[in-house]
Amino acid sequence: MRNKKRACEELGILSEEYSLSASTTQEELMSLIETLNQKEDIHGILVQLPLPSHLDEESVINAINPKKDVDAFHPFNVGKIMIGNYDFLPCTPAGIMELIAEANIDITGKECVVVGRSNIVGKPMGMLLLHQNGTVTITHSKTRNLYEITKKADILVVAIGRANMITGDMIKPGAVVIDVGMNRLADKKLAGDVDFESAKDVAGYITPVPGGVGPMTIATLMKNVVKAATL
Ligand code: GUN
């Protein structure tokens, strides 16, 4: 959230932060969203997830005006992404697509493996790779023989939320490895889902944590805010 606010300041985008207490009620949060939906000088609304467990995340997301949904989490926007005709790109997946494009990597026909099936990253990531003609496999915690699947990936995107889970021996030599993980270790250090040390010599391209995907997520969010102001 700190980095998102800083990006707004750098670009001259107004941002207002509402830090609600952990015991905030569903009604209080819904009423704040309704107020922001009505405010004409607010173009984008972002509810930082996850929410405390007593709050119903789905109804909160559903309450955001889809035209102000700069995270692209509302079912209306999710549906548009599925069809391939969207106003808002999902922030992390779109940031990853930009990294891949900037490295001049063609996705057409490539084996693309996404580790993790979250609504925020895994599922929309699979969809964007599919739109660019990748052959997409989405794996998850119940997947059997993960090693055999990751080992075939030309493009491997890891968003499972387990520190250093993907090791060098699970990666195809020369593969593009994108690490979405942000795991806080006991010593307070940030670790990705990929074991960078063992992976870096096998991969053709690899993103670090921190500093790889995170800044791209924020850049896409900023694009979405500008887009929202034009809708
Ligand atoms: N929690 C983890 N990633 C995200 C994100 O991109 N947006 C929001 N709103 N919450 C998150």
CSV table of N, CA and C in Angstrom, one decimal, residues 44-144:
chain,number,residue,atom,x,y,z
A,44,GLY,N,-11.0,5.7,-9.0
A,44,GLY,CA,-10.6,4.3,-8.8
A,44,GLY,C,-10.8,3.9,-7.3
A,45,ILE,N,-11.2,2.7,-7.0
A,45,ILE,CA,-11.4,2.2,-5.7
A,45,ILE,C,-10.6,0.9,-5.6
A,46,LEU,N,-9.7,0.8,-4.6
A,46,LEU,CA,-9.0,-0.4,-4.3
A,46,LEU,C,-9.1,-0.9,-2.9
A,47,VAL,N,-9.6,-2.1,-2.7
A,47,VAL,CA,-9.7,-2.6,-1.3
A,47,VAL,C,-8.6,-3.6,-1.2
A,48,GLN,N,-7.6,-3.3,-0.4
A,48,GLN,CA,-6.4,-4.2,-0.2
A,48,GLN,C,-6.9,-5.5,0.4
A,49,LEU,N,-6.6,-6.6,-0.2
A,49,LEU,CA,-6.9,-7.9,0.3
A,49,LEU,C,-5.7,-8.6,0.9
A,50,PRO,N,-5.8,-9.6,1.7
A,50,PRO,CA,-7.0,-10.2,2.2
A,50,PRO,C,-7.7,-9.3,3.3
A,51,LEU,N,-9.0,-9.5,3.5
A,51,LEU,CA,-9.8,-8.8,4.5
A,51,LEU,C,-9.8,-9.7,5.8
A,52,PRO,N,-10.0,-9.1,6.9
A,52,PRO,CA,-10.1,-10.0,8.2
A,52,PRO,C,-11.3,-11.0,7.9
A,53,SER,N,-11.2,-12.1,8.6
A,53,SER,CA,-12.0,-13.3,8.2
A,53,SER,C,-13.5,-13.0,8.5
A,54,HIS,N,-13.9,-12.1,9.4
A,54,HIS,CA,-15.3,-11.8,9.7
A,54,HIS,C,-16.0,-11.0,8.6
A,55,LEU,N,-15.2,-10.5,7.6
A,55,LEU,CA,-15.8,-9.8,6.5
A,55,LEU,C,-15.9,-10.6,5.3
A,56,ASP,N,-17.0,-10.4,4.5
A,56,ASP,CA,-17.3,-11.2,3.3
A,56,ASP,C,-16.7,-10.5,2.1
A,57,GLU,N,-15.6,-11.0,1.7
A,57,GLU,CA,-14.8,-10.4,0.6
A,57,GLU,C,-15.6,-10.3,-0.7
A,58,GLU,N,-16.4,-11.3,-1.0
A,58,GLU,CA,-17.1,-11.3,-2.3
A,58,GLU,C,-18.1,-10.2,-2.4
A,59,SER,N,-18.9,-10.0,-1.3
A,59,SER,CA,-19.9,-8.9,-1.3
A,59,SER,C,-19.2,-7.5,-1.4
A,60,VAL,N,-18.0,-7.4,-0.8
A,60,VAL,CA,-17.3,-6.2,-0.8
A,60,VAL,C,-16.8,-5.9,-2.2
A,61,ILE,N,-16.3,-6.9,-2.9
A,61,ILE,CA,-15.8,-6.7,-4.3
A,61,ILE,C,-17.0,-6.4,-5.2
A,62,ASN,N,-18.1,-7.1,-5.0
A,62,ASN,CA,-19.3,-6.9,-5.8
A,62,ASN,C,-19.9,-5.5,-5.6
A,63,ALA,N,-19.6,-4.8,-4.5
A,63,ALA,CA,-20.2,-3.5,-4.2
A,63,ALA,C,-19.4,-2.4,-4.9
A,64,ILE,N,-18.2,-2.7,-5.4
A,64,ILE,CA,-17.4,-1.6,-6.1
A,64,ILE,C,-18.0,-1.4,-7.5
A,65,ASN,N,-18.2,-0.1,-7.8
A,65,ASN,CA,-18.7,0.2,-9.2
A,65,ASN,C,-17.7,-0.3,-10.2
A,66,PRO,N,-18.1,-1.2,-11.1
A,66,PRO,CA,-17.2,-1.8,-12.0
A,66,PRO,C,-16.3,-0.8,-12.8
A,67,LYS,N,-16.9,0.4,-13.0
A,67,LYS,CA,-16.1,1.4,-13.7
A,67,LYS,C,-15.0,2.0,-12.9
A,68,LYS,N,-15.0,1.8,-11.5
A,68,LYS,CA,-14.0,2.3,-10.6
A,68,LYS,C,-13.1,1.1,-10.1
A,69,ASP,N,-13.3,-0.1,-10.7
A,69,ASP,CA,-12.7,-1.3,-10.2
A,69,ASP,C,-11.3,-1.4,-10.8
A,70,VAL,N,-10.3,-0.6,-10.3
A,70,VAL,CA,-9.0,-0.6,-10.9
A,70,VAL,C,-8.2,-1.9,-10.6
A,71,ASP,N,-8.6,-2.8,-9.7
A,71,ASP,CA,-8.0,-4.1,-9.5
A,71,ASP,C,-8.5,-5.1,-10.5
A,72,ALA,N,-9.6,-4.8,-11.2
A,72,ALA,CA,-10.3,-5.8,-12.1
A,72,ALA,C,-10.7,-7.0,-11.3
A,73,PHE,N,-11.3,-6.9,-10.1
A,73,PHE,CA,-11.7,-8.0,-9.3
A,73,PHE,C,-13.2,-8.2,-9.4
A,74,HIS,N,-14.0,-7.2,-9.8
A,74,HIS,CA,-15.5,-7.3,-9.9
A,74,HIS,C,-15.8,-8.4,-11.0
A,75,PRO,N,-16.9,-9.2,-10.7
A,75,PRO,CA,-17.2,-10.2,-11.7
A,75,PRO,C,-17.5,-9.7,-13.1
A,76,PHE,N,-18.0,-8.5,-13.2
A,76,PHE,CA,-18.2,-7.9,-14.5
A,76,PHE,C,-16.9,-7.8,-15.3
A,77,ASN,N,-15.9,-7.3,-14.6
A,77,ASN,CA,-14.5,-7.1,-15.2
A,77,ASN,C,-13.8,-8.5,-15.4
A,78,VAL,N,-14.0,-9.4,-14.5
A,78,VAL,CA,-13.5,-10.7,-14.6
A,78,VAL,C,-14.0,-11.4,-15.9
A,79,GLY,N,-15.3,-11.2,-16.1
A,79,GLY,CA,-16.0,-11.8,-17.3
A,79,GLY,C,-15.4,-11.2,-18.5
A,80,LYS,N,-15.2,-9.9,-18.5
A,80,LYS,CA,-14.7,-9.2,-19.7
A,80,LYS,C,-13.3,-9.7,-20.0
A,81,ILE,N,-12.5,-10.0,-19.0
A,81,ILE,CA,-11.1,-10.5,-19.2
A,81,ILE,C,-11.2,-11.9,-19.8
A,82,MET,N,-12.2,-12.7,-19.4
A,82,MET,CA,-12.3,-14.1,-19.9
A,82,MET,C,-12.6,-14.0,-21.4
A,83,ILE,N,-13.5,-13.0,-21.8
A,83,ILE,CA,-13.8,-12.9,-23.2
A,83,ILE,C,-12.7,-12.3,-24.0
A,84,GLY,N,-11.9,-11.5,-23.3
A,84,GLY,CA,-10.7,-10.9,-24.1
A,84,GLY,C,-11.0,-9.5,-24.5
A,85,ASN,N,-12.0,-8.9,-24.0
A,85,ASN,CA,-12.4,-7.5,-24.4
A,85,ASN,C,-12.6,-6.7,-23.1
A,86,TYR,N,-11.4,-6.2,-22.6
A,86,TYR,CA,-11.5,-5.6,-21.2
A,86,TYR,C,-11.1,-4.2,-21.2
A,87,ASP,N,-11.7,-3.5,-20.2
A,87,ASP,CA,-11.3,-2.1,-19.9
A,87,ASP,C,-10.1,-2.1,-18.9
A,88,PHE,N,-10.2,-3.0,-17.9
A,88,PHE,CA,-9.1,-3.0,-16.9
A,88,PHE,C,-8.3,-4.3,-17.0
A,89,LEU,N,-7.0,-4.2,-17.1
A,89,LEU,CA,-6.2,-5.5,-17.0
A,89,LEU,C,-6.0,-5.8,-15.6
A,90,PRO,N,-6.0,-7.1,-15.2
A,90,PRO,CA,-5.7,-7.5,-13.9
A,90,PRO,C,-4.2,-7.1,-13.6
A,91,CYS,N,-3.9,-6.4,-12.5
A,91,CYS,CA,-2.6,-5.7,-12.3
A,91,CYS,C,-1.4,-6.6,-12.4
A,92,THR,N,-1.4,-7.7,-11.6
A,92,THR,CA,-0.1,-8.5,-11.5
A,92,THR,C,0.0,-9.2,-12.9
A,93,PRO,N,-1.0,-10.0,-13.3
A,93,PRO,CA,-0.8,-10.6,-14.6
A,93,PRO,C,-0.4,-9.7,-15.8
A,94,ALA,N,-1.1,-8.5,-15.8
A,94,ALA,CA,-0.7,-7.6,-16.9
A,94,ALA,C,0.7,-7.1,-16.8
A,95,GLY,N,1.1,-6.9,-15.6
A,95,GLY,CA,2.5,-6.4,-15.4
A,95,GLY,C,3.5,-7.5,-15.8
A,96,ILE,N,3.1,-8.8,-15.6
A,96,ILE,CA,4.0,-9.9,-16.0
A,96,ILE,C,4.0,-10.0,-17.6
A,97,MET,N,2.9,-9.8,-18.2
A,97,MET,CA,2.8,-9.8,-19.7
A,97,MET,C,3.7,-8.7,-20.2
A,98,GLU,N,3.8,-7.6,-19.6
A,98,GLU,CA,4.6,-6.5,-20.1
A,98,GLU,C,6.1,-6.9,-19.9
A,99,LEU,N,6.5,-7.5,-18.8
A,99,LEU,CA,7.8,-7.9,-18.6
A,99,LEU,C,8.2,-8.9,-19.7
A,100,ILE,N,7.4,-9.8,-20.0
A,100,ILE,CA,7.7,-10.8,-21.1
A,100,ILE,C,7.8,-10.1,-22.4
A,101,ALA,N,6.9,-9.2,-22.7
A,101,ALA,CA,6.9,-8.5,-24.0
A,101,ALA,C,8.2,-7.7,-24.1
A,102,GLU,N,8.6,-7.0,-23.0
A,102,GLU,CA,9.8,-6.2,-23.0
A,102,GLU,C,11.0,-7.0,-23.3
A,103,ALA,N,11.0,-8.3,-22.9
A,103,ALA,CA,12.2,-9.1,-23.2
A,103,ALA,C,12.1,-9.8,-24.5
A,104,ASN,N,11.1,-9.3,-25.4
A,104,ASN,CA,10.9,-9.8,-26.7
A,104,ASN,C,10.7,-11.3,-26.8
A,105,ILE,N,10.0,-11.9,-25.8
A,105,ILE,CA,9.7,-13.3,-25.8
A,105,ILE,C,8.3,-13.5,-26.4
A,106,ASP,N,8.2,-14.3,-27.4
A,106,ASP,CA,7.0,-14.7,-28.1
A,106,ASP,C,6.3,-15.8,-27.3
A,107,ILE,N,5.1,-15.7,-27.0
A,107,ILE,CA,4.4,-16.7,-26.2
A,107,ILE,C,3.7,-17.7,-27.0
A,108,THR,N,3.5,-17.4,-28.3
A,108,THR,CA,2.7,-18.3,-29.2
A,108,THR,C,3.3,-19.7,-29.2
A,109,GLY,N,2.4,-20.7,-28.9
A,109,GLY,CA,2.8,-22.1,-28.9
A,109,GLY,C,3.7,-22.6,-27.8
A,110,LYS,N,4.0,-21.7,-26.9
A,110,LYS,CA,4.9,-22.1,-25.8
A,110,LYS,C,4.1,-22.8,-24.7
A,111,GLU,N,4.8,-23.7,-24.0
A,111,GLU,CA,4.2,-24.3,-22.8
A,111,GLU,C,4.3,-23.4,-21.6
A,112,CYS,N,3.1,-22.9,-21.2
A,112,CYS,CA,3.1,-21.9,-20.1
A,112,CYS,C,2.5,-22.6,-18.9
A,113,VAL,N,3.2,-22.6,-17.8
A,113,VAL,CA,2.7,-23.3,-16.6
A,113,VAL,C,2.5,-22.2,-15.5
A,114,VAL,N,1.3,-22.1,-14.9
A,114,VAL,CA,1.1,-21.2,-13.8
A,114,VAL,C,0.9,-22.1,-12.5
A,115,VAL,N,1.7,-21.8,-11.5
A,115,VAL,CA,1.6,-22.5,-10.3
A,115,VAL,C,0.8,-21.6,-9.3
A,116,GLY,N,-0.5,-22.0,-9.0
A,116,GLY,CA,-1.4,-21.2,-8.2
A,116,GLY,C,-2.6,-20.8,-8.9
A,117,ARG,N,-3.8,-20.9,-8.3
A,117,ARG,CA,-5.0,-20.7,-9.0
A,117,ARG,C,-5.9,-19.6,-8.4
A,118,SER,N,-5.2,-18.6,-7.8
A,118,SER,CA,-6.0,-17.5,-7.1
A,118,SER,C,-6.7,-16.7,-8.1
A,119,ASN,N,-7.8,-16.0,-7.6
A,119,ASN,CA,-8.5,-15.1,-8.5
A,119,ASN,C,-7.7,-13.9,-8.8
A,120,ILE,N,-6.7,-13.5,-7.9
A,120,ILE,CA,-5.9,-12.3,-8.1
A,120,ILE,C,-4.9,-12.5,-9.1
A,121,VAL,N,-4.2,-13.7,-9.1
A,121,VAL,CA,-3.1,-13.9,-10.0
A,121,VAL,C,-3.3,-15.1,-10.9
A,122,GLY,N,-3.3,-16.3,-10.4
A,122,GLY,CA,-3.3,-17.6,-11.2
A,122,GLY,C,-4.3,-17.6,-12.3
A,123,LYS,N,-5.6,-17.5,-12.0
A,123,LYS,CA,-6.6,-17.6,-13.0
A,123,LYS,C,-6.5,-16.6,-14.1
A,124,PRO,N,-6.5,-15.3,-13.7
A,124,PRO,CA,-6.3,-14.3,-14.8
A,124,PRO,C,-5.0,-14.4,-15.6
A,125,MET,N,-3.9,-14.8,-14.9
A,125,MET,CA,-2.6,-15.0,-15.6
A,125,MET,C,-2.8,-16.1,-16.7
A,126,GLY,N,-3.4,-17.2,-16.4
A,126,GLY,CA,-3.6,-18.2,-17.4
A,126,GLY,C,-4.4,-17.7,-18.6
A,127,MET,N,-5.4,-16.8,-18.3
A,127,MET,CA,-6.2,-16.3,-19.4
A,127,MET,C,-5.4,-15.4,-20.3
A,128,LEU,N,-4.6,-14.5,-19.7
A,128,LEU,CA,-3.8,-13.6,-20.5
A,128,LEU,C,-2.8,-14.4,-21.4
A,129,LEU,N,-2.2,-15.4,-20.8
A,129,LEU,CA,-1.2,-16.2,-21.6
A,129,LEU,C,-1.9,-16.9,-22.7
A,130,LEU,N,-3.2,-17.4,-22.4
A,130,LEU,CA,-4.0,-18.0,-23.5
A,130,LEU,C,-4.3,-17.0,-24.6
A,131,HIS,N,-4.6,-15.8,-24.3
A,131,HIS,CA,-4.9,-14.8,-25.3
A,131,HIS,C,-3.8,-14.6,-26.2
A,132,GLN,N,-2.5,-14.8,-25.7
A,132,GLN,CA,-1.3,-14.6,-26.5
A,132,GLN,C,-0.9,-16.0,-27.1
A,133,ASN,N,-1.8,-16.9,-27.2
A,133,ASN,CA,-1.6,-18.2,-27.9
A,133,ASN,C,-0.6,-19.1,-27.1
A,134,GLY,N,-0.5,-19.0,-25.8
A,134,GLY,CA,0.3,-20.0,-25.1
A,134,GLY,C,-0.5,-21.2,-24.8
A,135,THR,N,0.1,-22.3,-24.6
A,135,THR,CA,-0.6,-23.6,-24.2
A,135,THR,C,-0.5,-23.6,-22.7
A,136,VAL,N,-1.6,-23.4,-22.0
A,136,VAL,CA,-1.6,-23.1,-20.6
A,136,VAL,C,-2.0,-24.2,-19.7
A,137,THR,N,-1.2,-24.5,-18.7
A,137,THR,CA,-1.6,-25.4,-17.6
A,137,THR,C,-1.6,-24.6,-16.3
A,138,ILE,N,-2.7,-24.8,-15.5
A,138,ILE,CA,-2.7,-24.1,-14.2
A,138,ILE,C,-2.6,-25.2,-13.2
A,139,THR,N,-1.6,-25.2,-12.3
A,139,THR,CA,-1.5,-26.2,-11.2
A,139,THR,C,-1.8,-25.5,-9.9
A,140,HIS,N,-2.0,-26.4,-8.9
A,140,HIS,CA,-2.4,-25.9,-7.6
A,140,HIS,C,-2.0,-26.9,-6.5
A,141,SER,N,-2.4,-26.7,-5.3
A,141,SER,CA,-1.9,-27.5,-4.1
A,141,SER,C,-2.3,-29.0,-4.3
A,142,LYS,N,-3.3,-29.3,-5.0
A,142,LYS,CA,-3.7,-30.7,-5.2
A,142,LYS,C,-3.1,-31.4,-6.4
A,143,THR,N,-2.3,-30.6,-7.2
A,143,THR,CA,-1.7,-31.2,-8.4
A,143,THR,C,-0.7,-32.3,-8.1
A,144,ARG,N,-0.8,-33.4,-8.8
A,144,ARG,CA,0.1,-34.5,-8.6
A,144,ARG,C,1.3,-34.3,-9.5
